CSV table of C-alpha atoms and ligand atoms in Angstrom, one decimal:
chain,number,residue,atom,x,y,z
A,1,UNK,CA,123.5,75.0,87.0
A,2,UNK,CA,125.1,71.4,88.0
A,3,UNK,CA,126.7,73.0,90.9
A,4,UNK,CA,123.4,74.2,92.2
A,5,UNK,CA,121.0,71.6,91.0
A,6,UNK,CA,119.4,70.4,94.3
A,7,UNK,CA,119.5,73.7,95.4
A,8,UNK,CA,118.1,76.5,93.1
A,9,UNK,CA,117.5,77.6,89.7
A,10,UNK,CA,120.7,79.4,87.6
A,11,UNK,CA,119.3,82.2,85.4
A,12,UNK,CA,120.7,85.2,83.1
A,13,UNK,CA,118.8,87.9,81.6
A,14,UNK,CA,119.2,88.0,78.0
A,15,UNK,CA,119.2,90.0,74.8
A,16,UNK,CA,117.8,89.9,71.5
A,17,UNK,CA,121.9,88.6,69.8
A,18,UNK,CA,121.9,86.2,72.6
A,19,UNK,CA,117.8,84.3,72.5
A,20,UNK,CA,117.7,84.6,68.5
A,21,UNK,CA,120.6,83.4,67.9
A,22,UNK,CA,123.1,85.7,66.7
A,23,UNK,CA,125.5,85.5,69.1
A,24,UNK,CA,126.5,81.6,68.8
A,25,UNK,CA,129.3,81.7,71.7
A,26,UNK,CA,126.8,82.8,74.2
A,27,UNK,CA,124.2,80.6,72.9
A,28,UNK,CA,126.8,77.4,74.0
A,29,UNK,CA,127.8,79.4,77.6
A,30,UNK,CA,123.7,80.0,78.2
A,31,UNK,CA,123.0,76.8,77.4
A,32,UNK,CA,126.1,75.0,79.1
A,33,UNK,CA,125.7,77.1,82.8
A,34,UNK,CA,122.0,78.8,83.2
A,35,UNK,CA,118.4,76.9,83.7
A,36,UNK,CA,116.2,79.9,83.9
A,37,UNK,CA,116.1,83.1,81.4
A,38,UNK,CA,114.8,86.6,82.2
A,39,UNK,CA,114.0,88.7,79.1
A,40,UNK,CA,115.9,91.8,79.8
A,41,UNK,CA,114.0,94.5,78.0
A,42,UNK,CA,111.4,92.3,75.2
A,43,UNK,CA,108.6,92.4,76.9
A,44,UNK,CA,108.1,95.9,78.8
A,45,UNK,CA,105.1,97.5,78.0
A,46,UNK,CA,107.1,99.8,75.6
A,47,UNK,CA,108.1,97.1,73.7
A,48,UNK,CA,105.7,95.1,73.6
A,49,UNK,CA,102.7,97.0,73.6
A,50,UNK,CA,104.1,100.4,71.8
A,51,UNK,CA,100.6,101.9,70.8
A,52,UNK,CA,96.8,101.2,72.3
A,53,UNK,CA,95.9,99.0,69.8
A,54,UNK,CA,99.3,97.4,68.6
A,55,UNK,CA,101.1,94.6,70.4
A,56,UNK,CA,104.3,93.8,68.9
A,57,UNK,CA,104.9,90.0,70.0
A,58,UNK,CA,107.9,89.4,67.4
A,59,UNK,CA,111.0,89.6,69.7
A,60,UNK,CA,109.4,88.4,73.1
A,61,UNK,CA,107.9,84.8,70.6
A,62,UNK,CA,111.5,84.3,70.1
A,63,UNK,CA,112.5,84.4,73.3
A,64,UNK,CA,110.2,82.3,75.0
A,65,UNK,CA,110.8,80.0,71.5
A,66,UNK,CA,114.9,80.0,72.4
A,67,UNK,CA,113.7,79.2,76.1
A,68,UNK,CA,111.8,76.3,75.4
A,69,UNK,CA,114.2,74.6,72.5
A,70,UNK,CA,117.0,74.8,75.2
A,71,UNK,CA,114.2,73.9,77.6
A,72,UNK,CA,115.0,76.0,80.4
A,73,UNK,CA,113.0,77.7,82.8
A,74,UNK,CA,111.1,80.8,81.0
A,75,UNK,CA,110.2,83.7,83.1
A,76,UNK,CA,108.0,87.2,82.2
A,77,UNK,CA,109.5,90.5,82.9
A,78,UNK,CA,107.7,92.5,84.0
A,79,UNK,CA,103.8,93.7,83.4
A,80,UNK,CA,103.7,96.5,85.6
A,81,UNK,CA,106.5,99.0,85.8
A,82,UNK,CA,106.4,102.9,86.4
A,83,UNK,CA,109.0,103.0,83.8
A,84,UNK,CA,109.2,102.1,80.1
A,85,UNK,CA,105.6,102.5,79.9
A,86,UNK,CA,104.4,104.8,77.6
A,87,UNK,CA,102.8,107.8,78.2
A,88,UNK,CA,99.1,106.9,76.1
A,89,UNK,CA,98.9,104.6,78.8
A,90,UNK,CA,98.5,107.2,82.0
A,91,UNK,CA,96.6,109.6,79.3
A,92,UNK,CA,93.0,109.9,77.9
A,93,UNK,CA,94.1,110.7,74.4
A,94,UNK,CA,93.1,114.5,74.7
A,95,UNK,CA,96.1,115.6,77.0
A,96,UNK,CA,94.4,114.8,80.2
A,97,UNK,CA,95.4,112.4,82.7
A,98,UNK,CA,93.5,109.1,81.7
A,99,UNK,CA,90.4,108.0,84.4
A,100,UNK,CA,90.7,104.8,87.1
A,101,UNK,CA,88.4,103.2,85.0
A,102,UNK,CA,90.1,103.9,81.9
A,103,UNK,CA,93.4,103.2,83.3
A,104,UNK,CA,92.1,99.7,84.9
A,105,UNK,CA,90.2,98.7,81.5
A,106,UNK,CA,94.0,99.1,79.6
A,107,UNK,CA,96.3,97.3,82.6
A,108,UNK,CA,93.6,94.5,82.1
A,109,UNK,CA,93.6,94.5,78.3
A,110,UNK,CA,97.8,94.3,78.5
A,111,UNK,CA,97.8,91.8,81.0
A,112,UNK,CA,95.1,89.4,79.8
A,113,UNK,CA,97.0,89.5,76.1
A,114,UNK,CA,100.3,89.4,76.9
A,115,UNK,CA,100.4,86.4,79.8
A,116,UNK,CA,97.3,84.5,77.9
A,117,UNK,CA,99.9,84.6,74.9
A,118,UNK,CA,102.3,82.7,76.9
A,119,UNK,CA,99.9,80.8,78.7
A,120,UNK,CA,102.0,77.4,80.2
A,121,UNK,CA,105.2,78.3,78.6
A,122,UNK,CA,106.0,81.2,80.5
A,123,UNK,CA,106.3,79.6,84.1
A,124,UNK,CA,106.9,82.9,86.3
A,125,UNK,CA,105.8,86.7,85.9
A,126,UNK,CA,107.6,89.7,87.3
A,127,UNK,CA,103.7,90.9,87.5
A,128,UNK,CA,104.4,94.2,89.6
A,129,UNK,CA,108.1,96.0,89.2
A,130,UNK,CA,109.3,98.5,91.7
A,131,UNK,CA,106.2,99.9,93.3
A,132,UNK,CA,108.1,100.9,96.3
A,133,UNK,CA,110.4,104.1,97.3
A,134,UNK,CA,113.6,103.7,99.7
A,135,UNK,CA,111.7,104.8,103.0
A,136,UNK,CA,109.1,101.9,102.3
A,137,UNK,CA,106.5,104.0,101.1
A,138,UNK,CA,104.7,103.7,98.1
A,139,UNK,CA,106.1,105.3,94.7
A,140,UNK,CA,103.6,107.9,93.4
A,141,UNK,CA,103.8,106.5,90.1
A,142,UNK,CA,101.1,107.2,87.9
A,143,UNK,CA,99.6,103.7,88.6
A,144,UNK,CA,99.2,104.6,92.5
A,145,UNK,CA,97.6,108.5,91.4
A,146,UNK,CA,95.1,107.2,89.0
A,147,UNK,CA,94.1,104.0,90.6
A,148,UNK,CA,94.7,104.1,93.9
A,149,UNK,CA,96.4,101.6,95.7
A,150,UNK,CA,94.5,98.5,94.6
A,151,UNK,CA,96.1,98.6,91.3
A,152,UNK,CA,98.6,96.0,92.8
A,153,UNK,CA,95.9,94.1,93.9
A,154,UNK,CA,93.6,94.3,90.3
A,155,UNK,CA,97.3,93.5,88.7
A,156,UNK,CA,97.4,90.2,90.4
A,157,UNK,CA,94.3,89.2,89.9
A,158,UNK,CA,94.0,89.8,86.3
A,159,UNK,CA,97.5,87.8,85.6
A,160,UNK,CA,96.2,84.9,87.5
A,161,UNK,CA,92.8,84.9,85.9
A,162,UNK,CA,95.4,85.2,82.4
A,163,UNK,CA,97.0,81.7,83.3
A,164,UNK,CA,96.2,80.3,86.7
A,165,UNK,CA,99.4,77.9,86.8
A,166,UNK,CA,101.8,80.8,86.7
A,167,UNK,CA,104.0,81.3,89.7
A,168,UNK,CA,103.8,85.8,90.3
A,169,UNK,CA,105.8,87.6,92.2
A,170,UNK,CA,106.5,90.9,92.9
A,171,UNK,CA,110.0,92.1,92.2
A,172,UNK,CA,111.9,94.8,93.2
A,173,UNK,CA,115.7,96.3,94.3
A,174,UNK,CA,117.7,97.3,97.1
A,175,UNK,CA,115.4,95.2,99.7
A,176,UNK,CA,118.3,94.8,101.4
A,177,UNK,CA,117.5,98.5,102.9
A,178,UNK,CA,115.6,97.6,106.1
A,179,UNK,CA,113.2,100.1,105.6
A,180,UNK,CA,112.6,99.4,102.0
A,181,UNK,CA,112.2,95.5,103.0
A,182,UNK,CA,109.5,96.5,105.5
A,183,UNK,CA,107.2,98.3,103.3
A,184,UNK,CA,107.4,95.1,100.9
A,185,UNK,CA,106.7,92.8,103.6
A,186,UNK,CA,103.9,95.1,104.4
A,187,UNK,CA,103.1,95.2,100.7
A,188,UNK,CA,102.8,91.7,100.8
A,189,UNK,CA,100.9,91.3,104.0
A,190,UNK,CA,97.8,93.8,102.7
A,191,UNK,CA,98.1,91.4,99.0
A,192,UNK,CA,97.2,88.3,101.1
A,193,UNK,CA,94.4,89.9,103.3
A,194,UNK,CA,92.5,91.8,99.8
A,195,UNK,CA,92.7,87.4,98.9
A,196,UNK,CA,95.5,87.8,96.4
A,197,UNK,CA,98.3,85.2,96.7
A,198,UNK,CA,102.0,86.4,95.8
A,199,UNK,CA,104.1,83.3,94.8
A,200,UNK,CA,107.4,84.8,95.1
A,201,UNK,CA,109.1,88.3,96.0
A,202,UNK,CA,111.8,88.8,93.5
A,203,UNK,CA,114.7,90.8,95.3
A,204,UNK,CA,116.9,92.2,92.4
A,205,UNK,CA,119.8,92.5,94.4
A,206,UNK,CA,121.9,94.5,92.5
A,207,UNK,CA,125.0,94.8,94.7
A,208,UNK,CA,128.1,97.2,95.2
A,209,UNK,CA,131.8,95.3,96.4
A,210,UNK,CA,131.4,97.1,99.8
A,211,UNK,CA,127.7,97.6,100.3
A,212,UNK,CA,125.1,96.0,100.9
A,213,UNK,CA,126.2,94.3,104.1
A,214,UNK,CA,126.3,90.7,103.8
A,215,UNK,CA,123.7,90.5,106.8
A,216,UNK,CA,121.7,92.6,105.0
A,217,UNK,CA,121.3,90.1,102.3
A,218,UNK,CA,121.1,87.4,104.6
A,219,UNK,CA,118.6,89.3,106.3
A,220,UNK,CA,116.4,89.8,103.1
A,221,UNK,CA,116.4,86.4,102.2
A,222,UNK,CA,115.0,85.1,105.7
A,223,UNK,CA,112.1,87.8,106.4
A,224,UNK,CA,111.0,86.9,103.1
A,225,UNK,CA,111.4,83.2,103.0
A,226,UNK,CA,109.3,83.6,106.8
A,227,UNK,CA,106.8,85.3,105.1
A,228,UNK,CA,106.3,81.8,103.4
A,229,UNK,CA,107.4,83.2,99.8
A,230,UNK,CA,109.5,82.0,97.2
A,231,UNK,CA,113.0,84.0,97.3
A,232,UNK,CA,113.6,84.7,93.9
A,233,UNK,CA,117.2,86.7,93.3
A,234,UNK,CA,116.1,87.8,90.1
A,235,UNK,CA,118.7,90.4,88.8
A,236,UNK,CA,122.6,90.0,90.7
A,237,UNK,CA,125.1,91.6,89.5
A,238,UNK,CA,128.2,93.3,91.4
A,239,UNK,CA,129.0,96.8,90.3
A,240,UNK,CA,132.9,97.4,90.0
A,241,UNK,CA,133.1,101.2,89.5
A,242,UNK,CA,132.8,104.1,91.2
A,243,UNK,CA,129.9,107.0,91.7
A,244,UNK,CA,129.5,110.7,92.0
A,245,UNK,CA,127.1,110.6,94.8
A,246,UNK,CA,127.6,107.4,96.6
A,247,UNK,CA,123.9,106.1,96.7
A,248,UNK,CA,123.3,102.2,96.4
A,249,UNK,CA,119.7,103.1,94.2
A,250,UNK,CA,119.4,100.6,91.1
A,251,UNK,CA,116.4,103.3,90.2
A,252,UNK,CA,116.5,103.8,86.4
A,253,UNK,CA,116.2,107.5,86.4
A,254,UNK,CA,118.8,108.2,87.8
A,255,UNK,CA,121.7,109.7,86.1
A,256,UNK,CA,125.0,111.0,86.5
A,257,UNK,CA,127.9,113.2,84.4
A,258,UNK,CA,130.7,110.9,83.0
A,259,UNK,CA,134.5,111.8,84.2
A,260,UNK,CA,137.3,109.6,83.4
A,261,UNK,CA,138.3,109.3,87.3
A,262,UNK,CA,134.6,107.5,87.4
A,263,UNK,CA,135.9,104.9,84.7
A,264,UNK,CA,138.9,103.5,86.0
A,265,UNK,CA,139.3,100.3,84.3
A,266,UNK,CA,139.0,101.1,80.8
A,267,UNK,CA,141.8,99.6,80.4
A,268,UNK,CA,141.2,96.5,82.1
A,269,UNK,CA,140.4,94.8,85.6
A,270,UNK,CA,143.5,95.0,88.4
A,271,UNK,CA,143.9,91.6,89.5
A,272,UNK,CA,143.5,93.4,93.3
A,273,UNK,CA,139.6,94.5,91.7
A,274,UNK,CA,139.5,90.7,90.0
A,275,UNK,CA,139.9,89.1,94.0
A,276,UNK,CA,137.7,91.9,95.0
A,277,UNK,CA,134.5,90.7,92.9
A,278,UNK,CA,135.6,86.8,93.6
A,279,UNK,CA,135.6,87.4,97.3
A,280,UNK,CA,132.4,89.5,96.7
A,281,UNK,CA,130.4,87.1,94.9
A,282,UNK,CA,131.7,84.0,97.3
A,283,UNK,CA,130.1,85.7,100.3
A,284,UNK,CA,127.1,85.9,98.4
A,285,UNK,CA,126.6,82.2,97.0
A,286,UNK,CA,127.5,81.3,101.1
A,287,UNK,CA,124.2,82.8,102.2
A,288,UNK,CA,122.3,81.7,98.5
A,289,UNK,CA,123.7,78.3,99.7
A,290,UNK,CA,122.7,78.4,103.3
A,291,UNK,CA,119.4,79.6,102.6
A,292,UNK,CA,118.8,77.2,99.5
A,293,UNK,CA,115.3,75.9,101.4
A,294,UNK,CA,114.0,79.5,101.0
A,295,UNK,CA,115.2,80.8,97.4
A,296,UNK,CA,114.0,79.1,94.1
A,297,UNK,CA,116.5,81.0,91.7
A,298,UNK,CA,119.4,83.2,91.3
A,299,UNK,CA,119.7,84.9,87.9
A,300,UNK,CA,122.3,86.6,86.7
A,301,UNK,CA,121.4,90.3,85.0
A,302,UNK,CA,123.2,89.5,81.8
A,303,UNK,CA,125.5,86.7,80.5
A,304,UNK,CA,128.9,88.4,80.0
A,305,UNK,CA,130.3,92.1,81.3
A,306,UNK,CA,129.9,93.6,78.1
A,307,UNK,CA,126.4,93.0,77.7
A,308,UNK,CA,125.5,94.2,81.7
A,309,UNK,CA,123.4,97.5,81.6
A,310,UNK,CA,126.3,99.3,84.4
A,311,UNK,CA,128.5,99.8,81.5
A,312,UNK,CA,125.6,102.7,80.6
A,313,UNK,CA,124.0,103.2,84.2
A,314,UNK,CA,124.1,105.8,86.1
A,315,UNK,CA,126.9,106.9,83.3
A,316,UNK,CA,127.3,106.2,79.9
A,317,UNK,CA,130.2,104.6,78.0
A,318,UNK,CA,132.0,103.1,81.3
A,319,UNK,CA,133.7,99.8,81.4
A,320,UNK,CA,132.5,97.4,84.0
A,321,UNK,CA,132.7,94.2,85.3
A,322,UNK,CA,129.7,93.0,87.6
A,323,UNK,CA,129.1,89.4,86.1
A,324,UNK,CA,130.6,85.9,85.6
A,325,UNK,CA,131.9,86.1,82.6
A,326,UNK,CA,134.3,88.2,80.6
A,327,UNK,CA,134.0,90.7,77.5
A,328,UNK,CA,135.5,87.7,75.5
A,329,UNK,CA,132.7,85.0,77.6
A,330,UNK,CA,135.9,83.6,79.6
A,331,UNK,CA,134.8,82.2,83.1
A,332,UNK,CA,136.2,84.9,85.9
A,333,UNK,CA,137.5,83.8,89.4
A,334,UNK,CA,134.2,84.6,90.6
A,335,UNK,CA,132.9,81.9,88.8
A,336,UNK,CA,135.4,79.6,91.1
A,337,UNK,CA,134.3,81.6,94.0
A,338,UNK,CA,130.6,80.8,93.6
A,339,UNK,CA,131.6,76.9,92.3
A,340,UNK,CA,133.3,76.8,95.8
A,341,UNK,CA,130.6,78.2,97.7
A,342,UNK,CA,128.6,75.1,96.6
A,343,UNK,CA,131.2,72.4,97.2
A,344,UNK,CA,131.7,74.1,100.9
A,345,UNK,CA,127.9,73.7,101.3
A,346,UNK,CA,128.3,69.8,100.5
B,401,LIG,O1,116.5,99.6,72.0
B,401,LIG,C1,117.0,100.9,72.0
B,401,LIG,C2,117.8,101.2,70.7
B,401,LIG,O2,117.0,101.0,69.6
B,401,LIG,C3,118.4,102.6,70.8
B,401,LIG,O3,119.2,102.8,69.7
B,401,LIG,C4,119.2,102.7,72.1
B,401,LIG,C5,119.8,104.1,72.3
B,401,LIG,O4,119.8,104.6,73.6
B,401,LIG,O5,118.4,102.5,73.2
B,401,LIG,C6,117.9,101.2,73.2
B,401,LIG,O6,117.1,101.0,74.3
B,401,LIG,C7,117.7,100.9,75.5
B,401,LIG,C8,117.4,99.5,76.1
B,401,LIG,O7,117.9,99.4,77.4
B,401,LIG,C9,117.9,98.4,75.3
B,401,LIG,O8,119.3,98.4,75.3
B,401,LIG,C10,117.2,102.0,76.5
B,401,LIG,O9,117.7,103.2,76.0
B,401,LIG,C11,117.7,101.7,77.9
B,401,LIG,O10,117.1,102.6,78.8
B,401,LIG,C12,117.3,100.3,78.3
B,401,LIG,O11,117.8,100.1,79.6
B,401,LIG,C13,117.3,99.0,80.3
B,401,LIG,C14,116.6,99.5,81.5
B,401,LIG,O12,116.2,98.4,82.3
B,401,LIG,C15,115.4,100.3,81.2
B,401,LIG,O13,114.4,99.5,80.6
B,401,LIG,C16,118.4,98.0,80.6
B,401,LIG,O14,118.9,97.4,79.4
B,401,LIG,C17,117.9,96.9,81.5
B,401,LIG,O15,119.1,96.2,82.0
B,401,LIG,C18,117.3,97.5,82.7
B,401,LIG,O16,116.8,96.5,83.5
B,401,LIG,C19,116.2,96.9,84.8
B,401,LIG,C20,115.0,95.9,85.1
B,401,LIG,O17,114.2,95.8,84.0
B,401,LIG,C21,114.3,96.3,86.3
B,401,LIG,N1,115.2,96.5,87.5
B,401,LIG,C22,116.4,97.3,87.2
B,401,LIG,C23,117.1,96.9,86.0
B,401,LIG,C24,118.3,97.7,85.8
B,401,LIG,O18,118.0,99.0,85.5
């Protein structure tokens, strides 16, 4: 967070062990290298609104309580997501489908309590999550077949009624995809002519060693920042190991068999892999850094490897090293690599 301080925000999505506490060695390495904090799973619908008439606030007050002690940055994650969303939510309570109105009356009941709650202390909301497929189209999540497609719109306008100071963005991943990237900016475009103002686009950029291209990055970061939004990089992380089917998808449903050819550093990271991920995340913090005008933070998608959600995703019980920071919280090279890619841009 020194290196970068007149440049951008440094963030890291954390955990329950990490924001109450529990976990004291990561509470000294958040507080020593981050400025910003993401909740990772504490305030999804499913957690924090589990049943139509129960909100369950305890885990989410403690983070944005840790946030504010450490007085960091305190950012909302995320209101409205096809995924970990109940199923009441899309249903009438007598098996069928629940009505726009119906449907409208509940996104605005969620949204008014849970960002009015935080009102001022959360200072950025992830207020839509992942609305779009790879082609650029749309997702036909239940939100778009019930609604229609103004429920982006009524979800922006119902969290800035909730606290008009709030900076809200719309988040997504692999924007780096062209076509995905244009169906955002489009996205964005059709927000600002229905009146409603996006703040930010947050580009998840979860990454692979090989692929995205770098341009590609780059590339993302300039249509957006031309656009006149905030760049947020709101979920980077580097994935190490390999895949079945070799698609770059960060979608959550996706899923695939465990083999032990498909976990090959159980044992621990080659130095060869080690260079790899430094030389990796140096390229990246070269365009972060060249592009600082544009992008107002780059968080992390957890603190240290064993924590990261690619030791479970797309397969479970693997052993991988995407972040900054060991299993044991030691700095990796690619922490020198992206310490370097700020003295360069001096
Ligand atoms: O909390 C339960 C625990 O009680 C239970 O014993 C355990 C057994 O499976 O599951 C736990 O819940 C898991 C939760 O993470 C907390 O660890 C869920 O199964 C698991 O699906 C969930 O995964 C999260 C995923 O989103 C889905 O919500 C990941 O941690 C989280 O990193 C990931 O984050 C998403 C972003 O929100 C949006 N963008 C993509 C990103 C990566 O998928």
């Amino acid at each position: 967070k020194e290196a970068f301080k007149d440049k951008f925000l440094i963030g890291a999505a954390l955990n329950p062990a990490q924001f109450t506490e529990q976990n004291a060695t990561q509470v000294t390495l958040i507080a020593r290298h981050f400025n910003t904090i993401t909740p990772e799973n504490v305030m999804k619908w499913e957690k924090i609104h589990p049943a139509p008439d129960q909100f369950d606030f305890d885990l989410a007050d403690r983070y944005v309580e840790f946030g504010e002690k450490l007085g960091l940055v305190v950012i909302g994650h995320t209101l409205i997501w096809h995924s970990q969303t109940p199923r009441w939510v899309f249903e009438d309570g007598k098996g069928s489908p629940a009505s726009r109105d119906l449907l409208l009356a509940r996104m605005s009941n969620h949204i008014h309590t849970v960002v009015s709650r935080y009102k001022g202390r959360v200072q950025g909301w992830d207020v839509v999550n992942e609305a779009l497929n790879e082609d650029g189209s749309l997702r036909q999540s239940p939100w778009l077949k019930i609604i229609g497609e103004d429920y982006l719109v009524k979800a922006f306008e119902f969290a800035r009624a909730a606290d008009p100071k709030a900076e809200l963005y719309y988040n997504d991943f692999s924007l780096e995809n062209s076509a995905k990237r244009q169906g955002a900016i489009a996205l964005i475009k059709k927000l600002k002519a229905a009146g409603v103002k996006v703040d930010g686009i947050g580009t998840q950029t979860h990454v692979r060693l090989q692929t995205p291209a770098i341009q590609d990055v780059e590339d993302t970061i300039t249509a957006f920042g031309d656009l006149g939004l905030k760049v947020m990089v709101t979920e980077l992380d580097v994935e190490m190991l390999p895949r079945r089917a070799n698609s770059g998808t960060a979608d959550i449903s996706h899923r695939e068999a465990s083999s032990p050819e498909l976990n090959p550093y159980a044992a621990g990271l080659p130095d060869s892999a080690q260079q790899e991920l430094a030389r990796r995340y140096g390229e990246i913090f070269a365009v972060f850094t060249k592009h600082a005008d544009k992008i107002g933070r780059v968080t992390f998608w957890g603190v240290s490897d064993g924590d990261s959600w690619l030791n479970d995703w797309p397969i479970r019980g693997r052993t991988n090293y995407p972040l900054l920071f060991d299993r044991n919280n030691r700095p990796k090279p690619a922490l020198d690599a992206v310490l370097n890619a700020a003295r360069n841009a001096q």
